[in-house]
Amino acid sequence: MRKNYSLGVDIGSTTLKVALLDEHSRLLFFDYRRHNADVSAAAQRTFRSMLERVGECSLSVVITGSVGMGVAEHFSAPFVQEVVASARTVTHFYPDVHTFVDMGGEDSKMIFFEDGKVPDIRMNGSCAGGTGAFLDQTATLLGVDTSELNSLAEQAQTVYPIASRCGVFSKTDIQNLIARNVSKADIAASVFHAVATQVIGSLARGMDIMPKMFFCGGPFAFLPRLRKSFLDILGYTEADCTIPDNAQIIPALGCALIASESAPEVMLSHIIASFSKPDDMNIDYSTRLPALFSSDEEYDEWLQSKQTSLHSQLSTFNYQLSTSLHSPLSTLNYFLGVDSGSTTTKLVLLNSAGELVYTDYSRNNGDSFRAFSEALNRMHDKLMADPKGMSDINIISCATGYGESLLQTAFSLDYGIVETMAHFMGAKSLMPDLSFVLDIGGQDMKAIWVENGSIRRIEINEACSSGCGSFIETFATRLGYKVEDFARKACTAQHPCDLGTRCTVFMNSKVKQAMREGAKVEDIAAGFSYSVVKNCLYKVLKLHDVTSLGKHIVVQGGTMRNHSVVRALELLTGCTVAFSDMPELMGAYGAALYALQQHAKS
């Protein structure tokens, strides 16, 4: 006997949710999983699990979600707005609810129910400050899984103020707390409080948030302490809430209820077969950008011709150092450069010929002093394992970066140098006739114009991170990729998406649109590389004409490990671009060169 069920599908920016109901609106099957930008693969896994559970059946299907619209269009399936689906679930299963609060990966919503009135629906704009994606970013900053934020917040002693109006500014506040050695527990609780404040302030807007309250969405389902933060601010308790069993699938349940009324039927096996052919989607490539590389061979040739290898010196000069330690000759001078940034510490050691001997890169974890001390110990263990050799070594040192003054004072380092000058010196060693230096880190950017071998102009970004590495890192993490894998995929893209020159936060809608249109992950990754460069040149630096950069550009900073960004800069400017195989260490390299230069003068 053929079974007729109703299916609700909710495809959001980060997750896929489904709910299967029988003719009595009883839940037979549900699933919740991250799709990592590959909706087809995730859907196949979900529906195959459904087939194993309930067998072949006829389904009435309705779809919702920010990415679901494109899928619905492709399969000619009915689509409803997410808030409409959620409202339907509440009115059907939870008629005593007055206030509905939903938080997804990149959006948040409130619905106010009153007898005899149409539900009042509120949705956030483009700000990510009060969404699950912001919680994912916080977990990444703290080096924990998102689910661990809940147990951390339970242990908190103090809640600190964090800017809640923008995900970018909030991230800066969190990094400042980390630098002050504030506990992860207190930071987690502070972030929950900031998120609650953001959602309440931006969505209530004059309406009274009254019991019964209904919380749904993945963050509320998996982070109960987040719900408590809302209740604490509003002055309510758990008794004032309706706690659903499956808070993460509420919109999918609403779709299934709507599907049971009028949606056309389709066999489950047909749905599985349809998702196995994602390439059948009609994709318009006319608006796409040029491929960064036509083939892997072109990429390899480009890398070999453009990148200066400094690390190749290490094996040779490490051997020379180890043998020279036992030489009866006079004391050997080595030159140490340290770049103490807000989040990382970088060390570079040169010999008297300016050749690379040792490098180190580590995260500060909020303690620049300890990070440098531990880096020195690692250098000692690596290069000076024989204590008798220590008397033959004289290290001349120079610090730069965020922790320059602290380290120079605490460790009696010989010199200090302004960060922009250190980066300039490092860049000039690669390209003596350079005209422009672009250094892009995780959340900062430095642009240096050079004329006749001297600095003519310096620009440093302020609050906007849209032209920085965190711009790519945020989305790579959100889509379930390591940054290096995401970057490599960008180099293989044949049809990069044009994501525009918008803020990190506002870029979400562009990515959703690309995903709805069937864009591949590599095309989205390459689109980000183009956007980083465009944002940097036109939004942050506000350039009107790229000819002001000159023809000889050096790029550095950790972001330039992403070769797709370097290539995008070349294509957009038409300039010759040079970079090293250690772009994240060029500030420390410049500081070491400065120590060598100053010693030569003395």
XYZ file of C-alpha atoms in Angstrom:
602
model
C 0.000 0.000 0.000
C 1.403 3.383 -1.051
C 2.113 5.749 1.833
C 1.409 9.480 1.491
C 3.427 11.775 3.727
C 4.172 15.489 3.875
C 7.751 16.770 3.832
C 9.129 20.127 4.916
C 12.618 21.139 3.774
C 14.503 24.123 5.240
C 17.791 24.953 3.493
C 19.546 27.825 5.205
C 22.918 29.466 4.679
C 24.728 26.803 6.690
C 22.355 23.916 7.427
C 19.784 21.579 5.894
C 16.738 20.595 7.971
C 13.902 18.245 7.030
C 10.725 17.086 8.801
C 8.483 14.240 7.621
C 4.893 14.029 8.927
C 2.245 11.363 8.488
C -1.429 12.064 7.765
C -2.019 12.757 11.485
C 0.817 15.352 11.667
C 3.008 12.974 13.663
C 6.744 13.340 13.173
C 8.138 10.231 11.453
C 11.614 11.438 10.549
C 13.747 14.548 10.896
C 17.330 15.514 10.143
C 19.592 18.487 10.818
C 23.027 18.778 9.241
C 25.525 21.346 7.979
C 25.725 21.348 4.188
C 29.105 23.140 3.866
C 27.903 24.830 0.651
C 27.327 21.440 -1.016
C 23.553 21.210 -0.729
C 23.220 18.364 -3.217
C 25.554 16.033 -1.313
C 23.961 16.858 2.044
C 20.455 16.366 0.645
C 21.343 12.976 -0.807
C 22.640 11.796 2.571
C 19.516 13.053 4.322
C 17.012 11.558 1.909
C 18.807 8.234 1.711
C 18.586 8.034 5.503
C 14.896 8.822 5.201
C 14.456 6.055 2.613
C 16.099 3.555 4.965
C 13.812 4.657 7.801
C 10.386 4.825 6.120
C 10.859 3.124 2.755
C 9.648 4.309 -0.641
C 6.727 6.694 -0.324
C 4.839 9.506 -1.991
C 5.570 12.974 -0.600
C 3.973 16.377 -0.708
C 6.904 18.795 -0.444
C 7.256 22.472 0.514
C 10.638 24.199 0.779
C 11.880 27.235 2.730
C 15.180 28.871 3.716
C 17.593 31.443 2.276
C 19.168 28.875 -0.053
C 15.958 26.866 -0.419
C 14.439 29.364 -2.852
C 16.853 28.413 -5.621
C 16.351 24.713 -4.944
C 12.575 25.150 -5.048
C 12.816 26.947 -8.388
C 15.028 24.200 -9.800
C 12.650 21.407 -8.756
C 9.449 23.415 -9.395
C 8.443 22.842 -5.776
C 6.310 25.232 -3.663
C 8.298 27.748 -1.586
C 7.190 29.670 1.497
C 8.980 32.292 3.562
C 10.736 30.912 6.617
C 8.856 33.076 9.110
C 5.520 32.042 7.595
C 6.471 28.377 8.031
C 7.580 28.992 11.636
C 4.353 30.843 12.444
C 2.369 27.911 11.106
C 4.210 25.495 13.421
C 3.553 27.673 16.461
C -0.151 28.189 15.784
C -0.679 24.466 15.122
C 1.357 22.882 17.912
C 1.818 25.697 20.479
C -1.286 27.954 20.520
C -0.429 29.520 23.908
C 2.781 31.194 22.620
C 2.862 34.998 22.542
C 6.465 35.686 21.473
C 8.503 33.594 19.044
C 12.301 34.068 18.850
C 14.297 32.283 16.143
C 18.052 32.399 15.529
C 19.667 30.870 12.484
C 23.152 30.836 11.021
C 22.932 34.335 9.563
C 19.559 35.718 10.553
C 17.268 36.185 13.514
C 13.514 36.679 13.747
C 10.719 37.512 16.158
C 7.009 36.886 15.736
C 4.372 38.378 18.055
C 1.067 36.481 18.285
C -2.142 38.077 19.516
C -5.661 36.670 19.381
C -7.635 37.977 16.460
C -4.632 39.607 14.791
C -2.260 38.647 12.017
C 1.128 37.616 13.476
C 3.578 40.554 13.632
C 6.785 39.325 11.968
C 10.191 40.983 12.513
C 13.492 40.021 10.849
C 17.039 41.317 11.224
C 18.724 43.213 8.423
C 22.177 42.335 7.150
C 24.008 42.564 10.479
C 25.552 39.334 11.763
C 25.943 40.547 15.347
C 22.993 38.545 16.661
C 23.274 35.306 14.716
C 24.697 31.809 14.942
C 27.508 32.688 12.524
C 28.816 35.199 15.039
C 28.856 32.471 17.699
C 30.854 30.279 15.299
C 33.366 33.110 14.872
C 33.661 33.487 18.635
C 34.345 29.770 19.079
C 37.072 29.989 16.433
C 38.707 32.922 18.226
C 38.672 31.003 21.505
C 39.982 27.818 19.892
C 36.968 25.707 20.939
C 34.071 23.966 19.247
C 30.854 26.016 19.131
C 29.110 23.490 21.375
C 31.749 24.105 24.077
C 30.630 27.728 24.452
C 27.663 26.496 26.462
C 29.692 24.659 29.132
C 32.142 27.565 29.292
C 29.370 30.117 29.849
C 27.993 28.013 32.691
C 31.267 28.629 34.580
C 31.366 32.407 34.021
C 31.913 34.848 36.868
C 31.684 38.177 35.033
C 29.910 39.522 31.956
C 31.901 42.119 30.012
C 30.456 44.687 27.581
C 30.860 43.681 23.947
C 29.663 45.729 20.971
C 26.600 43.887 19.730
C 25.623 45.991 16.729
C 28.148 44.471 14.325
C 29.921 41.134 14.099
C 33.170 42.798 12.975
C 33.345 45.258 15.878
C 32.327 42.548 18.339
C 35.212 40.429 17.130
C 37.615 43.258 17.964
C 36.192 43.530 21.489
C 36.603 39.794 21.993
C 40.246 39.911 20.911
C 40.856 42.717 23.402
C 39.385 40.559 26.183
C 41.623 37.678 25.132
C 44.647 39.992 25.255
C 43.650 40.992 28.820
C 43.682 37.323 29.894
C 39.934 37.293 30.522
C 38.801 33.689 30.952
C 37.163 31.854 28.069
C 34.179 31.235 30.340
C 33.604 34.961 30.910
C 34.068 35.706 27.202
C 31.528 33.025 26.227
C 28.950 34.419 28.675
C 29.674 37.975 27.499
C 29.113 36.977 23.885
C 25.804 35.297 24.730
C 24.731 38.469 26.527
C 25.774 40.618 23.531
C 23.875 38.405 21.106
C 20.741 38.530 23.253
C 21.004 42.306 23.552
C 21.391 42.646 19.785
C 18.391 40.477 18.931
C 16.087 42.041 21.536
C 17.091 45.600 20.704
C 16.911 45.247 16.927
C 13.732 43.162 16.636
C 11.393 44.104 19.512
C 11.246 47.810 18.543
C 8.359 48.883 20.772
C 6.623 45.538 21.128
C 6.386 43.863 24.532
C 8.149 40.510 24.725
C 5.726 38.512 26.843
C 5.211 34.879 27.879
C 4.742 32.324 26.690
C 8.018 32.634 24.849
C 9.169 30.160 22.228
C 12.847 29.800 21.283
C 13.906 27.911 18.167
C 16.831 27.541 15.784
C 20.092 25.643 16.013
C 21.870 28.008 18.456
C 18.993 27.764 20.983
C 18.695 24.020 20.502
C 22.371 23.318 21.158
C 23.281 26.212 23.482
C 20.768 26.334 26.387
C 22.874 28.970 28.160
C 22.139 31.338 25.284
C 18.424 31.054 26.035
C 19.129 31.835 29.687
C 20.932 35.029 28.647
C 17.758 36.162 26.892
C 15.620 35.342 29.900
C 18.012 37.128 32.289
C 17.826 40.327 30.239
C 14.026 40.141 29.988
C 13.515 39.162 33.627
C 11.795 35.847 32.865
C 12.456 32.241 33.856
C 12.225 28.860 32.136
C 8.639 28.585 33.420
C 7.733 31.438 31.055
C 8.954 29.450 28.035
C 7.622 26.717 25.854
C 10.532 24.376 25.173
C 9.995 22.438 21.923
C 11.460 18.985 21.498
C 13.035 19.795 18.118
C 13.733 23.509 18.162
C 16.155 23.287 15.248
C 13.520 22.112 12.714
C 10.591 24.428 13.441
C 10.455 26.021 9.925
C 10.729 22.569 8.333
C 7.785 21.390 10.466
C 5.746 24.371 9.284
C 6.542 23.527 5.667
C 5.400 19.944 6.232
C 2.101 21.196 7.696
C 1.563 23.460 4.696
C 2.536 20.641 2.320
C -0.133 18.376 3.770
C -2.844 20.706 2.452
C -2.165 21.364 -1.194
C 1.370 20.570 -2.384
C 1.830 18.225 -5.394
C 3.172 14.747 -4.691
C 6.502 13.226 -5.724
C 8.176 9.890 -4.970
C 11.072 9.893 -2.480
C 13.294 7.990 -4.920
C 12.698 10.726 -7.501
C 13.881 13.386 -5.017
C 17.077 11.431 -4.363
C 17.696 11.020 -8.101
C 17.107 14.728 -8.733
C 19.665 15.796 -6.130
C 22.214 13.430 -7.662
C 22.263 15.592 -10.807
C 23.145 19.077 -9.529
C 24.874 19.983 -12.788
C 21.509 19.921 -14.565
C 20.763 23.332 -13.057
C 20.793 26.107 -15.655
C 23.605 28.393 -14.550
C 24.234 31.792 -16.108
C 27.986 32.329 -16.378
C 27.734 35.670 -18.164
C 28.104 37.614 -14.912
C 31.059 35.582 -13.649
C 34.649 36.857 -13.380
C 37.713 35.573 -15.282
C 39.329 32.408 -13.943
C 42.419 33.091 -11.866
C 44.306 30.221 -13.499
C 43.328 28.193 -16.543
C 44.957 25.011 -15.224
C 47.081 23.535 -12.439
C 50.073 23.785 -14.761
C 49.592 27.517 -15.205
C 49.332 27.948 -11.436
C 52.565 26.004 -10.846
C 54.445 28.040 -13.476
C 53.106 31.304 -12.059
C 54.111 30.371 -8.514
C 57.613 29.433 -9.571
C 58.108 32.706 -11.454
C 56.578 35.047 -8.846
C 57.491 33.689 -5.422
C 60.878 34.376 -3.840
C 61.970 31.471 -1.672
C 63.575 32.562 1.584
C 62.971 29.320 3.454
C 65.191 27.434 1.008
C 68.180 28.942 2.816
C 67.278 27.295 6.110
C 68.737 23.809 5.669
C 72.045 25.152 4.352
C 72.537 27.805 6.985
C 71.318 25.701 9.868
C 74.153 23.343 9.031
C 76.637 26.223 8.821
C 75.411 27.540 12.164
C 75.748 24.170 13.907
C 79.313 23.691 12.641
C 80.401 27.288 13.311
C 79.415 27.012 16.977
C 82.501 24.844 17.564
C 84.816 27.028 15.534
C 87.699 28.736 17.410
C 86.945 31.921 15.499
C 85.722 35.101 17.158
C 82.147 35.618 18.364
C 79.473 35.185 15.687
C 76.778 37.840 15.297
C 73.197 36.881 14.526
C 70.265 39.225 14.086
C 66.842 38.553 15.571
C 63.663 40.252 14.403
C 60.414 39.793 16.332
C 57.010 40.969 15.158
C 54.689 40.882 18.168
C 51.187 41.275 16.763
C 47.821 41.410 18.486
C 47.197 37.709 17.860
C 50.528 36.182 16.726
C 54.261 36.384 17.413
C 56.767 35.957 14.581
C 60.545 35.454 14.849
C 63.213 35.606 12.143
C 66.935 35.032 12.745
C 69.529 36.121 10.168
C 73.280 35.601 9.984
C 75.730 38.419 9.299
C 75.246 37.958 5.538
C 71.517 38.597 5.897
C 70.664 34.972 5.203
C 67.791 33.204 6.922
C 68.760 30.881 9.784
C 65.563 30.305 11.769
C 61.870 31.259 11.796
C 59.020 30.809 14.262
C 55.313 31.618 14.089
C 52.904 31.133 16.991
C 49.632 32.467 18.383
C 49.773 34.756 21.406
C 46.626 33.447 23.079
C 46.377 36.805 24.790
C 49.901 36.806 26.267
C 52.594 38.445 24.110
C 55.237 38.126 26.842
C 54.805 34.379 27.251
C 54.517 33.786 23.501
C 57.882 35.464 22.872
C 59.537 33.703 25.809
C 58.376 30.311 24.548
C 59.496 31.179 21.013
C 62.985 32.000 22.321
C 63.106 28.651 24.094
C 62.157 26.865 20.886
C 64.877 28.729 19.011
C 67.407 27.755 21.681
C 66.376 24.099 21.530
C 66.547 24.057 17.739
C 69.746 25.945 17.077
C 71.809 25.872 20.260
C 71.324 22.472 21.776
C 74.996 22.361 22.723
C 75.420 24.723 25.732
C 79.130 25.148 24.957
C 78.230 26.953 21.787
C 76.321 29.680 23.564
C 79.431 31.668 24.391
C 80.208 31.995 20.687
C 76.874 33.609 19.816
C 75.968 37.295 20.022
C 72.364 38.129 19.118
C 71.429 41.676 18.132
C 67.651 42.059 18.360
C 64.873 44.331 17.131
C 61.144 44.319 17.910
C 58.177 45.662 15.987
C 54.413 45.383 16.072
C 51.706 45.582 18.718
C 53.990 44.373 21.545
C 57.146 46.230 20.524
C 57.503 48.384 23.659
C 56.595 45.550 26.029
C 59.157 43.119 24.611
C 61.888 45.702 24.154
C 61.591 46.699 27.805
C 61.011 43.262 29.318
C 63.755 41.452 27.381
C 66.192 44.375 26.916
C 66.075 44.069 23.135
C 68.528 46.281 21.281
C 66.202 48.100 18.885
C 62.582 48.858 18.124
C 61.114 49.869 14.792
C 57.712 51.123 13.672
C 55.714 48.300 12.088
C 55.223 49.996 8.716
C 58.972 50.613 8.425
C 59.710 46.976 9.234
C 57.343 45.810 6.499
C 58.826 48.340 4.088
C 62.352 47.058 4.713
C 61.277 43.458 4.257
C 59.498 44.293 0.997
C 62.393 46.337 -0.364
C 64.713 43.354 0.049
C 62.493 41.439 -2.393
C 62.038 44.224 -4.955
C 64.467 47.182 -4.613
C 62.543 49.292 -7.163
C 59.153 48.686 -5.568
C 56.411 51.307 -5.901
C 53.789 49.937 -3.514
C 53.622 47.556 -0.524
C 50.385 45.923 0.523
C 50.388 44.030 3.810
C 47.150 42.263 4.737
C 46.793 40.456 8.033
C 43.811 38.871 9.726
C 42.068 42.113 10.708
C 44.398 44.879 9.642
C 45.877 46.218 6.467
C 48.832 48.471 5.710
C 49.382 50.169 2.367
C 52.692 51.908 1.645
C 53.378 54.050 -1.418
C 57.061 54.322 -2.336
C 58.773 56.914 -4.511
C 62.491 56.944 -5.351
C 63.195 54.321 -2.708
C 61.506 56.247 0.129
C 58.067 56.074 1.709
C 55.742 58.727 0.297
C 52.404 57.775 1.868
C 51.008 55.242 4.358
C 47.402 54.131 4.800
C 46.134 51.833 7.587
C 42.586 50.499 7.793
C 40.433 51.417 10.770
C 37.359 49.414 11.789
C 36.502 47.694 8.491
C 37.853 44.180 7.959
C 36.347 43.615 4.504
C 39.760 43.827 2.837
C 41.497 41.576 5.368
C 42.192 37.907 5.940
C 39.395 37.383 8.442
C 37.022 38.195 5.592
C 37.979 34.919 3.876
C 38.652 32.990 7.077
C 35.149 33.719 8.387
C 33.429 32.336 5.318
C 35.794 29.390 4.884
C 35.015 28.310 8.455
C 31.307 28.887 7.931
C 31.333 26.644 4.862
C 33.274 23.939 6.697
C 36.720 24.350 5.111
C 40.205 25.019 6.415
C 41.499 28.334 5.093
C 44.327 26.704 3.121
C 41.921 24.254 1.445
C 39.505 27.060 0.646
C 42.358 29.073 -0.884
C 43.545 26.167 -3.026
C 40.016 25.602 -4.321
C 39.887 29.245 -5.409
C 42.884 28.684 -7.678
C 41.020 25.918 -9.529
C 37.779 27.863 -10.107
C 36.769 28.289 -13.727
C 33.814 30.644 -13.138
C 34.509 32.889 -10.095
C 31.427 34.554 -8.652
C 31.219 38.329 -8.652
C 30.464 39.002 -4.981
C 30.945 42.747 -5.246
C 32.746 45.104 -2.869
C 30.510 44.995 0.169
C 31.211 44.651 3.883
C 31.945 41.231 5.371
C 28.532 41.227 7.010
C 26.584 42.306 3.937
C 28.418 39.769 1.762
C 26.218 37.037 3.262
C 23.350 37.817 0.908
C 25.665 37.634 -2.111
C 26.939 34.215 -1.061
C 23.399 32.949 -0.500
C 22.415 34.155 -3.954
C 25.404 32.382 -5.511
C 24.530 29.172 -3.682
C 20.898 29.429 -4.830
C 22.173 29.716 -8.397
C 24.205 26.514 -8.057
C 27.678 28.037 -7.706
C 30.434 25.617 -6.774
C 32.495 26.125 -3.626
C 35.609 26.915 -5.669
C 33.749 29.635 -7.593
C 32.618 31.217 -4.322
C 36.157 30.959 -2.901
C 37.633 32.686 -5.968
C 34.924 35.341 -5.723
C 36.064 36.111 -2.189
C 39.642 36.584 -3.408
C 38.486 39.116 -5.969
C 36.343 40.841 -3.327
C 39.195 41.113 -0.822
C 41.279 42.954 -3.407
C 38.410 45.138 -4.626
C 37.402 46.021 -1.072
C 40.995 46.838 -0.220
C 41.602 49.040 -3.273
C 38.258 50.760 -3.654
C 36.486 50.576 -0.288
C 39.310 50.882 2.234
C 41.957 52.787 0.232
C 39.280 54.564 -1.844
C 41.401 54.515 -4.994
C 40.039 56.131 -8.141
C 42.847 54.951 -10.373
C 45.090 51.911 -9.821
C 47.925 53.608 -11.715
C 48.778 55.375 -8.437
C 50.180 52.041 -7.216
C 52.952 52.092 -9.804
C 54.087 48.984 -11.631
C 56.076 47.137 -8.967
C 54.064 45.789 -6.036
C 55.157 43.636 -3.106
C 52.473 41.854 -1.110
C 52.864 40.318 2.335
C 50.979 39.353 5.472
C 49.356 36.031 6.277
C 46.520 36.636 3.818
C 49.021 36.466 0.958
C 49.568 32.789 1.662
C 46.326 32.630 -0.280
C 47.758 32.791 -3.777
C 44.341 33.415 -5.283
C 44.335 36.845 -3.592
C 47.742 37.650 -5.060
C 46.617 36.569 -8.505
C 43.403 38.590 -8.247
C 45.470 41.671 -7.405
C 47.588 41.102 -10.508
C 44.579 40.700 -12.778
C 42.784 43.750 -11.373
C 45.790 46.086 -11.480
C 47.848 44.744 -14.371
C 50.959 45.217 -12.209
C 53.974 43.060 -11.504
C 53.489 41.515 -8.064
C 56.219 39.894 -5.963
C 55.915 37.915 -2.738
C 57.948 35.532 -0.621
C 57.258 32.045 0.634
C 56.904 33.464 4.158
C 54.614 36.501 3.688
C 53.354 36.299 7.278
C 56.928 36.760 8.586
C 57.964 39.807 6.554
C 57.515 42.241 9.459
C 59.893 40.170 11.596
C 62.199 39.804 8.592
C 62.300 43.583 8.174
C 63.021 44.016 11.902
C 65.949 41.575 11.642
C 67.278 43.459 8.615
C 67.017 46.692 10.616
C 69.034 45.157 13.468
C 71.678 44.092 10.936
C 71.731 47.556 9.369
C 72.025 49.382 12.694
C 74.784 47.054 13.899
C 76.726 47.701 10.705
C 76.572 51.439 11.412
C 77.861 51.098 14.958
